[in-house]
mmCIF file of C-alpha atoms and ligand atoms in Angstrom:
data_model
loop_
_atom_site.group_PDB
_atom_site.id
_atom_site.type_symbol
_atom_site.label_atom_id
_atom_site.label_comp_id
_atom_site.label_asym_id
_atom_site.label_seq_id
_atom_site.Cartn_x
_atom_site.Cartn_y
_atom_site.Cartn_z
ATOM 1 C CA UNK A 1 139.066 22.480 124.249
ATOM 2 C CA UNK A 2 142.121 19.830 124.224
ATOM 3 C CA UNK A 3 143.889 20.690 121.138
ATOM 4 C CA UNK A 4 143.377 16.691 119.681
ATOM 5 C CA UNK A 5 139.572 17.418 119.482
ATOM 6 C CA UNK A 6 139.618 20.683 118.607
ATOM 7 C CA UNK A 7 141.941 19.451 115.126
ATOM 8 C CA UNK A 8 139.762 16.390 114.917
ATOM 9 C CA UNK A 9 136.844 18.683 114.839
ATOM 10 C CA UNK A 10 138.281 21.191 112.367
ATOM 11 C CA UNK A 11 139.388 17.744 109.857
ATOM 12 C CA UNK A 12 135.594 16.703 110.329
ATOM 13 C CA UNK A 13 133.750 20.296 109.256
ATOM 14 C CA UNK A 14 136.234 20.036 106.015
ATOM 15 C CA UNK A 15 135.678 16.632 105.347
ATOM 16 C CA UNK A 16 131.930 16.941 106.128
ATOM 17 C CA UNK A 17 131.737 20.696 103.840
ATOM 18 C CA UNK A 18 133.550 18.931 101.040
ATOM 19 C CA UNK A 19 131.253 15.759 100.974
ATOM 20 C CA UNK A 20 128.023 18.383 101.072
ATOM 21 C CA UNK A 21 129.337 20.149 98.061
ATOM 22 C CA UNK A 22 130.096 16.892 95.874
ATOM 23 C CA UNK A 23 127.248 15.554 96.607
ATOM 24 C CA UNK A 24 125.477 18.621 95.371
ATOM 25 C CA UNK A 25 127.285 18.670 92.285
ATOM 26 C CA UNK A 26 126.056 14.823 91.758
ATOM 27 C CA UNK A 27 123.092 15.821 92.756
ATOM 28 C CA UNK A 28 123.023 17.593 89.470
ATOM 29 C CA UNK A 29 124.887 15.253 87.502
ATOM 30 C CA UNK A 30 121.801 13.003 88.007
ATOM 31 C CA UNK A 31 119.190 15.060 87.614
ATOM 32 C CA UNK A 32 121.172 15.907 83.925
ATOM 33 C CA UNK A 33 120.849 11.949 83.402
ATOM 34 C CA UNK A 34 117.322 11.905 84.508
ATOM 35 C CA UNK A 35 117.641 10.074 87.293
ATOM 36 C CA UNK A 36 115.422 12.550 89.752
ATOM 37 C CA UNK A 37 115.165 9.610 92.562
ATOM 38 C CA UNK A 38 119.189 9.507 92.832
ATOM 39 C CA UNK A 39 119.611 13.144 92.556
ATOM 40 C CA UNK A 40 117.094 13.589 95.524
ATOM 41 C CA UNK A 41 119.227 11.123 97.445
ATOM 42 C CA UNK A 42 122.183 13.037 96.661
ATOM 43 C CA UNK A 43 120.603 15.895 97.919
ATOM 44 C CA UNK A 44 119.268 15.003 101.050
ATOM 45 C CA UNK A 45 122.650 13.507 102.237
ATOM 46 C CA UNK A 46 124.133 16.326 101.074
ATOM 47 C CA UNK A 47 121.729 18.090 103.502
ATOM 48 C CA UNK A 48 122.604 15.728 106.397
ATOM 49 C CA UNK A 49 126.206 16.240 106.047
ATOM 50 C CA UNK A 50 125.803 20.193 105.992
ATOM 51 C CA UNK A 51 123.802 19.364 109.766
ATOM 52 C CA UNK A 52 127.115 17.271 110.514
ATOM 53 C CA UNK A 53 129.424 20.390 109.428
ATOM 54 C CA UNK A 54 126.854 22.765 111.141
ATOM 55 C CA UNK A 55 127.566 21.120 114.273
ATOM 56 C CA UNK A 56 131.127 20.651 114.688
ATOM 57 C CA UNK A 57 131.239 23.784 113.394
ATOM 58 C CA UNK A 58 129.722 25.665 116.155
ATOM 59 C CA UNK A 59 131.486 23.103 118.776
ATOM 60 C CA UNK A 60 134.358 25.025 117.340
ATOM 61 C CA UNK A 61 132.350 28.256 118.429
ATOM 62 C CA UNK A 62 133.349 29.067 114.423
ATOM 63 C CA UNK A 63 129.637 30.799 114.672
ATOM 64 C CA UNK A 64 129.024 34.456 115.508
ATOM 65 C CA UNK A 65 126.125 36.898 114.985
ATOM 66 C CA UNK A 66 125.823 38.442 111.329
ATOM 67 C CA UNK A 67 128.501 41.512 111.928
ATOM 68 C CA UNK A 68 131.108 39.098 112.963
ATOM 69 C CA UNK A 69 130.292 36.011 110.076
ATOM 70 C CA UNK A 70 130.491 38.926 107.629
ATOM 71 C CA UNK A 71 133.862 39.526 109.245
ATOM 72 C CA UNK A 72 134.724 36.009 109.464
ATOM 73 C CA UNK A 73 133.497 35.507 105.620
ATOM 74 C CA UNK A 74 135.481 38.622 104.719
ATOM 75 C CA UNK A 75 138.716 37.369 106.034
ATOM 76 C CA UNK A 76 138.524 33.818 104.078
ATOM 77 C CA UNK A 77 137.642 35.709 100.614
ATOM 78 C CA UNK A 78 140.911 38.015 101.790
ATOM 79 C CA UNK A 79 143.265 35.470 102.148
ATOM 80 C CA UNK A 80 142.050 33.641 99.033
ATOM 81 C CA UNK A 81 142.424 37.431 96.832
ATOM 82 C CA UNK A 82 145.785 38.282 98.585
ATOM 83 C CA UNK A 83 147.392 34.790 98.575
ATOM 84 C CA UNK A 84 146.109 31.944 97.983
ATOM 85 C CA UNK A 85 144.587 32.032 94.779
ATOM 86 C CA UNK A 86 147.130 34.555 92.663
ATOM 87 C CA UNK A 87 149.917 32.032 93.762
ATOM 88 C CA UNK A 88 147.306 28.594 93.149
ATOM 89 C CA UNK A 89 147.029 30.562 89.483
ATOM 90 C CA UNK A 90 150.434 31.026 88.963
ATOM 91 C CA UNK A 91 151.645 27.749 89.851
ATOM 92 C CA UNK A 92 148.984 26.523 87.315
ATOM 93 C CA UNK A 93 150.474 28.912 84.496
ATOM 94 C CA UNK A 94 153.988 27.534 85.711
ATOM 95 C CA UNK A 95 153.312 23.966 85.023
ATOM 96 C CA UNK A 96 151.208 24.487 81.834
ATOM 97 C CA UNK A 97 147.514 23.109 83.747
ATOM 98 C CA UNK A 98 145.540 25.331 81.386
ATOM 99 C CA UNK A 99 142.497 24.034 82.975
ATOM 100 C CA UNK A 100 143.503 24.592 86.539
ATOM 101 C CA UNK A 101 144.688 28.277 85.649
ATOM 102 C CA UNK A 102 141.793 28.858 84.200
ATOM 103 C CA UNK A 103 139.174 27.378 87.520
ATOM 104 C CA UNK A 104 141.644 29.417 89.737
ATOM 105 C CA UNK A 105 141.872 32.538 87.769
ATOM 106 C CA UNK A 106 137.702 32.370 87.814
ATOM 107 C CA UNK A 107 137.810 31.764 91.314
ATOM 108 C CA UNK A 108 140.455 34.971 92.343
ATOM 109 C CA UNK A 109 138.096 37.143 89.684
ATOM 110 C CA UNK A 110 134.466 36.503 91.925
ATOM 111 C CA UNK A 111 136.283 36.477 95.159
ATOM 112 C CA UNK A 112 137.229 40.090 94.501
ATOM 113 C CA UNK A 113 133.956 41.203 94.420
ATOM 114 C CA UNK A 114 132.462 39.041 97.217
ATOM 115 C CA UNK A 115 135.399 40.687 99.425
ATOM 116 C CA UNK A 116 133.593 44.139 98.317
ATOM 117 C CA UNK A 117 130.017 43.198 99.331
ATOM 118 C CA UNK A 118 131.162 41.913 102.394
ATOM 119 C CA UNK A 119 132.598 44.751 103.353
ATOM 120 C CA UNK A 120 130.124 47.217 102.300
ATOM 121 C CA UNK A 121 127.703 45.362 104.135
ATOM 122 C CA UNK A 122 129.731 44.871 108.010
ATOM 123 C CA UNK A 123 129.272 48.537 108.754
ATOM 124 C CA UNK A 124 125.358 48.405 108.563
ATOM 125 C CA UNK A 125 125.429 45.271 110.041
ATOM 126 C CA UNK A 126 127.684 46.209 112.888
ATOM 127 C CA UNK A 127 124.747 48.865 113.484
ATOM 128 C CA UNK A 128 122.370 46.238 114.352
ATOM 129 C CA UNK A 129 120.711 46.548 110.842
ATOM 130 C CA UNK A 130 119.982 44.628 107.248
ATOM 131 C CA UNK A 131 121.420 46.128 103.744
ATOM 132 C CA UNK A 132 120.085 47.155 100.940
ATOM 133 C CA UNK A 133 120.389 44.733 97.770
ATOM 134 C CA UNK A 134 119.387 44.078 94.745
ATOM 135 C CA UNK A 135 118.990 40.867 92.640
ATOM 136 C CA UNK A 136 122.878 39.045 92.982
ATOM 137 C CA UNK A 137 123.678 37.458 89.572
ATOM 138 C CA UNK A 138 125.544 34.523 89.396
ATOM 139 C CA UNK A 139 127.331 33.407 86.476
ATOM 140 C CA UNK A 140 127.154 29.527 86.671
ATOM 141 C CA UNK A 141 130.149 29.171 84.361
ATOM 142 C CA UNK A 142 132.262 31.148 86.203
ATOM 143 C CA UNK A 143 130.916 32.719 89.609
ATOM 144 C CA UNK A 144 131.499 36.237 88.543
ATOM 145 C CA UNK A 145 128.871 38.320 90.840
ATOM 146 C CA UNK A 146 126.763 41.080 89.848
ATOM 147 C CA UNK A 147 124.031 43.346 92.024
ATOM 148 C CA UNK A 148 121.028 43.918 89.251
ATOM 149 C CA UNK A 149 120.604 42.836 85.806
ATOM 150 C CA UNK A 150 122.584 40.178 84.718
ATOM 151 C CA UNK A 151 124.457 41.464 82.229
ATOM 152 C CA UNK A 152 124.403 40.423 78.303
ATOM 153 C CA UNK A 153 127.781 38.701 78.596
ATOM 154 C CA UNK A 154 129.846 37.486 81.592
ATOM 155 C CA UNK A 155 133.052 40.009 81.735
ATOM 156 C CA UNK A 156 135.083 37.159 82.951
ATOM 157 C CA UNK A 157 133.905 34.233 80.967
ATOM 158 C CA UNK A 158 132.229 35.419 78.057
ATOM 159 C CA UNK A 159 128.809 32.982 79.087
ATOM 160 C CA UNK A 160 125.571 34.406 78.120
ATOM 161 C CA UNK A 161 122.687 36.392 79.878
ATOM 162 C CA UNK A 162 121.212 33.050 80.104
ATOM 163 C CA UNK A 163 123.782 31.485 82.015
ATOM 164 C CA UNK A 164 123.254 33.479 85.096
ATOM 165 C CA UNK A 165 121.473 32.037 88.121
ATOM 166 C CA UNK A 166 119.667 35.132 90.459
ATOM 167 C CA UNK A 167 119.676 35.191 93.904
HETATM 168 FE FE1 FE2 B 1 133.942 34.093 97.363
HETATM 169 FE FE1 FE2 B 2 131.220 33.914 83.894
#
């Protein structure tokens, strides 16, 4: 692919990802207001622009079977462990964004344990085969992830039982 499309293409799957996931979160912004007729609209655009990023996503050929996705997946939630996040969360503490050190130190905490699923999982899916797994607990203050129960208190956040979402 001629390197002009092929960075057109990448700037149009962010663009397209990042407009899915805002509308999303209007989507529920909405449906908090009780406005259920503009949260669906949210929604479904937010489903038409996920089609968008689908597709110039796999123009990219960005989209493998399940062994190498989980490989693929596991690599992103590297970088962001490794790098990206532990020097995003220090650059917060640095400039005194309490707020942004906090979204950032949430973020590095989940992504730990997403790397560890993903990696538990790409042996038995290099073998052709599905995993074994339990209910997956999401904290919706925070995105800490558990396998099981939730449990009574979210060990990064401190939300209750009640504010995790299962899966
Ligand atoms: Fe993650
Ligand atoms: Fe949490």
């Amino acid at each position: 692919m001629h390197k002009m499309t092929q960075e057109n293409l990448r700037n149009a799957f962010a663009g397209e990802s990042q407009a899915h996931m805002k509308y999303m979160i209007f989507s529920d912004v909405a449906q908090k207001e009780g406005k259920p007729n503009i949260a669906r609209m949210f929604t479904a655009i937010a489903y038409a622009e996920r089609v968008h990023a689908n597709n110039h996503l796999k123009v990219l050929s960005g989209v493998g079977d399940t062994a190498g996705n989980l490989e693929t997946a596991l690599g992103g939630e590297t970088f962001e462990i490794d790098e990206m996040y532990p020097v995003y969360n220090n650059d917060a503490k640095i400039q005194g964004e309490k707020e942004a050190e906090k979204s950032t130190y949430y973020a590095l905490e989940a992504e730990k344990i997403h790397a560890a699923m993903y990696t538990a999982a790409k042996g038995t899916a290099a073998q052709g085969k599905d995993i074994q797994l339990g209910d997956v607990q999401i904290c919706s203050v925070c995105g800490y992830t558990a396998e099981g129960d939730a449990p009574d208190t979210c060990p990064v956040c401190g939300a209750k039982k009640q504010a995790f979402r299962k899966f």
